[in-house]
Coordinates of C-alpha atoms in Angstrom, one line a residue:
M1 CA 0.0 0.0 0.0
R2 CA 2.8 2.3 0.9
L3 CA 4.7 1.3 -2.2
A4 CA 1.6 2.1 -4.4
G5 CA 1.3 5.5 -2.8
R6 CA 4.9 6.2 -3.5
H7 CA 4.5 5.3 -7.2
L8 CA 1.4 7.5 -7.4
W9 CA 3.3 10.5 -6.0
L10 CA 6.2 9.8 -8.3
G11 CA 3.9 9.6 -11.3
L12 CA 2.2 12.9 -10.4
A13 CA 5.6 14.6 -10.0
T14 CA 7.0 13.4 -13.3
A15 CA 3.7 13.9 -15.3
P16 CA 4.3 17.7 -15.9
I17 CA 7.9 17.0 -17.2
V18 CA 6.7 14.2 -19.5
G19 CA 3.9 16.5 -20.7
F20 CA 6.2 19.3 -21.4
F21 CA 8.4 17.2 -23.7
A22 CA 5.5 15.4 -25.3
L23 CA 3.5 18.5 -26.0
P24 CA 5.4 19.5 -29.3
I25 CA 4.9 16.0 -30.7
L26 CA 1.2 16.0 -29.8
Y27 CA 0.8 19.4 -31.3
L28 CA 2.5 18.2 -34.6
V29 CA 0.1 15.2 -34.7
A30 CA -2.9 17.5 -34.2
V31 CA -1.7 19.9 -36.9
S32 CA -1.1 17.1 -39.3
L33 CA -4.8 16.1 -39.0
K34 CA -6.1 19.6 -39.6
T35 CA -7.5 21.4 -42.6
K36 CA -6.1 24.8 -43.6
D37 CA -9.0 26.5 -42.0
D38 CA -8.5 24.5 -38.8
V39 CA -4.9 25.6 -38.7
L40 CA -5.8 29.2 -39.1
D41 CA -8.4 29.0 -36.3
G42 CA -5.6 28.1 -33.9
H43 CA -7.4 25.4 -31.9
F44 CA -5.3 22.6 -30.4
F45 CA -7.6 19.8 -31.5
P46 CA -8.8 19.5 -35.1
T47 CA -12.6 20.2 -35.5
A48 CA -12.8 18.1 -38.7
P49 CA -9.9 15.5 -38.6
T50 CA -8.4 14.5 -41.9
L51 CA -5.6 12.3 -43.1
A52 CA -5.3 14.2 -46.4
N53 CA -2.1 16.0 -45.4
W54 CA -0.1 12.8 -45.2
P55 CA -0.4 11.6 -48.8
T56 CA -0.3 15.1 -50.1
A57 CA 3.0 15.8 -48.2
F58 CA 4.7 12.8 -49.8
E59 CA 3.3 13.7 -53.2
A60 CA 4.4 17.4 -53.0
A61 CA 8.0 16.7 -52.0
N62 CA 10.5 13.8 -52.0
V63 CA 10.1 13.3 -48.2
V64 CA 11.4 9.7 -48.3
G65 CA 14.5 10.8 -50.3
F66 CA 15.1 13.6 -47.8
I67 CA 14.9 11.2 -44.9
L68 CA 17.3 8.7 -46.6
N69 CA 19.7 11.5 -47.3
S70 CA 19.6 12.6 -43.7
V71 CA 20.1 9.1 -42.4
V72 CA 23.0 8.3 -44.7
V73 CA 24.8 11.6 -44.2
S74 CA 24.3 11.7 -40.4
L75 CA 25.5 8.1 -39.9
L76 CA 28.6 8.5 -42.0
A77 CA 29.3 11.9 -40.4
G78 CA 28.9 10.3 -37.0
L79 CA 31.4 7.5 -37.9
L80 CA 33.9 10.1 -39.2
T81 CA 33.5 12.2 -36.1
I82 CA 34.3 9.2 -33.9
V83 CA 37.3 8.2 -36.1
L84 CA 38.7 11.7 -35.7
G85 CA 37.6 12.6 -32.2
L86 CA 38.7 9.4 -30.3
P87 CA 42.4 9.5 -31.4
S88 CA 42.4 13.2 -30.9
A89 CA 41.1 13.0 -27.3
Y90 CA 43.5 10.1 -26.5
A91 CA 46.5 11.9 -27.9
V92 CA 45.8 15.1 -26.0
L93 CA 44.8 13.4 -22.7
R94 CA 47.2 10.4 -22.5
L95 CA 50.1 11.3 -24.8
K96 CA 50.1 15.0 -23.7
I97 CA 50.2 16.3 -27.3
G98 CA 49.4 19.9 -27.6
G99 CA 49.3 20.6 -23.9
K100 CA 46.2 21.8 -21.9
W101 CA 45.6 24.8 -24.2
L102 CA 44.8 22.6 -27.2
S103 CA 41.7 21.0 -25.5
D104 CA 40.4 24.5 -24.6
V105 CA 40.9 25.8 -28.2
T106 CA 39.1 22.7 -29.5
L107 CA 35.9 23.5 -27.6
S108 CA 36.1 27.3 -28.3
S109 CA 36.1 26.6 -32.0
Y110 CA 32.7 25.0 -31.6
M111 CA 31.4 28.0 -29.8
A112 CA 31.8 30.3 -32.8
P113 CA 28.5 30.9 -34.8
P114 CA 28.4 28.4 -37.8
I115 CA 27.5 31.3 -40.1
V116 CA 31.1 32.6 -40.0
A117 CA 32.3 29.4 -41.7
L118 CA 29.6 29.4 -44.4
I119 CA 31.3 31.4 -47.1
P120 CA 34.8 29.8 -46.8
L121 CA 33.3 26.3 -46.7
F122 CA 31.1 27.1 -49.7
F123 CA 34.1 28.0 -51.9
L124 CA 36.1 25.1 -50.5
L125 CA 33.4 22.6 -51.5
K126 CA 33.1 24.3 -54.9
A127 CA 36.8 24.1 -55.5
T128 CA 36.9 20.4 -54.6
G129 CA 33.8 19.5 -56.6
L130 CA 32.0 18.4 -53.4
L131 CA 29.3 21.1 -53.5
D132 CA 25.8 19.7 -53.7
T133 CA 27.0 16.2 -52.8
R134 CA 26.3 14.0 -49.7
A135 CA 30.0 13.4 -49.4
G136 CA 30.5 17.2 -48.9
L137 CA 28.0 17.3 -46.1
V138 CA 29.5 14.2 -44.5
L139 CA 32.9 15.9 -44.4
I140 CA 31.5 19.2 -43.0
Y141 CA 29.4 17.5 -40.3
G142 CA 32.2 14.9 -39.5
F143 CA 34.8 17.6 -38.8
A144 CA 32.4 20.1 -37.2
N145 CA 31.3 17.8 -34.5
V146 CA 34.8 16.6 -33.5
P147 CA 35.0 19.1 -30.6
V148 CA 31.7 17.7 -29.2
A149 CA 33.1 14.1 -29.4
F150 CA 36.4 15.3 -27.9
W151 CA 34.7 16.6 -24.8
L152 CA 32.2 13.8 -24.5
L153 CA 35.0 11.1 -24.7
T154 CA 37.4 12.8 -22.4
P155 CA 35.6 11.8 -19.1
F156 CA 35.6 8.2 -20.3
L157 CA 39.3 8.2 -21.0
R158 CA 40.1 9.8 -17.7
R159 CA 38.4 6.9 -15.9
I160 CA 40.8 4.3 -17.3
P161 CA 43.6 3.6 -14.9
V162 CA 46.9 4.6 -16.4
E163 CA 48.4 1.3 -15.0
I164 CA 46.5 -0.7 -17.6
E165 CA 48.0 1.3 -20.5
E166 CA 51.5 1.1 -18.9
A167 CA 51.2 -2.7 -18.7
A168 CA 50.2 -2.8 -22.4
A169 CA 53.2 -0.6 -23.2
M170 CA 55.5 -3.0 -21.2
D171 CA 54.2 -5.9 -23.4
G172 CA 55.3 -4.0 -26.5
A173 CA 52.0 -2.4 -27.5
G174 CA 52.3 1.0 -29.2
P175 CA 49.8 3.9 -28.7
L176 CA 47.6 2.9 -31.7
R177 CA 47.4 -0.7 -30.6
T178 CA 46.7 0.3 -27.0
L179 CA 44.0 2.6 -28.2
L180 CA 42.3 0.0 -30.4
Q181 CA 42.8 -3.2 -28.3
I182 CA 42.7 -1.8 -24.7
V183 CA 41.0 1.5 -24.6
V184 CA 38.2 1.1 -27.1
P185 CA 36.7 -2.1 -25.5
I186 CA 36.7 -0.4 -22.1
I187 CA 34.9 2.8 -23.1
A188 CA 32.7 1.2 -25.8
P189 CA 29.4 2.4 -24.1
G190 CA 30.8 6.0 -24.1
I191 CA 31.8 5.7 -27.8
V192 CA 28.3 4.5 -28.7
A193 CA 26.7 7.3 -26.6
T194 CA 28.9 9.9 -28.3
F195 CA 28.2 8.4 -31.7
I196 CA 24.4 8.8 -31.1
I197 CA 24.7 12.4 -30.0
V198 CA 26.8 13.6 -32.9
T199 CA 24.7 11.7 -35.3
V200 CA 21.5 13.4 -34.0
L201 CA 23.3 16.8 -34.2
S202 CA 24.1 16.1 -37.9
Y203 CA 20.6 14.8 -38.6
N204 CA 19.0 18.1 -37.3
E205 CA 21.5 20.5 -38.9
L206 CA 19.9 23.0 -41.3
L207 CA 22.2 26.0 -42.1
F208 CA 25.0 24.1 -43.9
A209 CA 22.6 21.7 -45.6
S210 CA 20.5 24.6 -47.0
A211 CA 23.6 26.4 -48.3
F212 CA 25.4 23.5 -49.8
T213 CA 22.7 21.4 -51.4
F214 CA 20.4 22.4 -54.3
S215 CA 18.8 19.2 -55.6
D216 CA 16.4 16.6 -54.3
A217 CA 19.2 14.0 -54.6
T218 CA 21.2 15.7 -51.9
R219 CA 18.8 17.7 -49.8
T220 CA 18.4 16.5 -46.2
L221 CA 15.1 16.5 -44.2
P222 CA 15.4 19.9 -42.5
V223 CA 15.9 21.5 -45.9
G224 CA 13.1 19.5 -47.5
I225 CA 10.6 20.5 -44.7
S226 CA 11.5 24.2 -45.3
L227 CA 10.3 23.7 -49.0
F228 CA 6.7 23.5 -47.7
Q229 CA 6.8 27.2 -47.0
G230 CA 5.4 28.8 -50.2
D231 CA 5.6 32.4 -51.3
R232 CA 2.3 33.4 -49.8
L233 CA 1.1 30.4 -47.7
V234 CA 2.7 27.9 -45.4
N235 CA 1.4 24.3 -45.7
F236 CA 1.4 23.7 -42.0
G237 CA -0.5 20.5 -42.2
Q238 CA 1.8 18.9 -44.8
M239 CA 4.8 20.3 -43.0
A240 CA 3.7 18.7 -39.7
A241 CA 3.1 15.3 -41.5
A242 CA 6.6 15.5 -43.1
S243 CA 8.1 16.5 -39.7
L244 CA 6.5 13.5 -37.9
A245 CA 7.8 11.2 -40.6
G246 CA 11.2 12.7 -40.4
I247 CA 11.7 12.4 -36.6
A248 CA 10.7 8.7 -36.7
P249 CA 14.2 7.5 -37.5
V250 CA 15.7 9.5 -34.7
Y251 CA 13.2 8.3 -32.2
L252 CA 13.7 4.7 -33.3
I253 CA 17.4 5.0 -32.9
A254 CA 17.0 6.5 -29.5
L255 CA 14.5 3.8 -28.5
F256 CA 16.7 0.9 -29.5
M257 CA 20.0 2.5 -28.4
Q258 CA 18.5 3.9 -25.1
R259 CA 20.3 1.4 -23.0
Y260 CA 23.7 2.2 -24.4
L261 CA 23.0 5.9 -24.4
V262 CA 22.0 6.0 -20.7
S263 CA 24.7 3.6 -19.7
G264 CA 27.4 5.5 -21.5
L265 CA 26.4 8.9 -20.2
A266 CA 26.0 7.6 -16.7
H267 CA 29.5 6.1 -16.8
G268 CA 30.9 9.3 -18.2
A269 CA 29.4 11.3 -15.4
V270 CA 30.8 9.2 -12.6
K271 CA 34.3 10.0 -11.5

């Protein structure tokens, strides 16, 4: 009886928090079921629910293609970020390359507004023939998120006893072999958690994608959703339907990888 009452109070306490985060999704669902007149009226619930926005959204734009582009680009960019960020964090933290100032500079570069890099990157991609290509976006996202991966992986690396790496060195293992065969298995949950976070960051990015892609073959989902905004009228119902379809992959990834994400972040937070 006491336990049931405790669960009841716990449910009442967490309900506002769950409602706060679920409200945007519920509102998107409601808008996707509204007619244009319903959207303009501003009511939360549709007065005449309709599913017409869903097929219309997929007919009006290449929503499936946009989602596939986002998934491919974000996954490859996430892998590239890990490949670059993990050795960088290990080199700075364990091998003392660059000193303490290098880690500070790494994060400060991420704090700068992305707009300052837009023009240089545009001409760089144009010069290398990577403008309006998925490979170009993969490179941009992969490099841009390295500071995030660097700082997310650093707590995991700090938790590894130095004696383990010293024992590996005494057995003849070099830095690269120690990293791959000793360090990576130990901090695997942290690597997975970091990969998920940087992948979601790439999946949601809009500024670079809108500036560097011009065709349906390369446009990502955020750019594709922005196309529903016409010159005089915004198709909110179709935009909501496309948005719900677009966030489905992210939610599925988070759902299936939740155990690794929570475990990894929890281990990184404990010192």
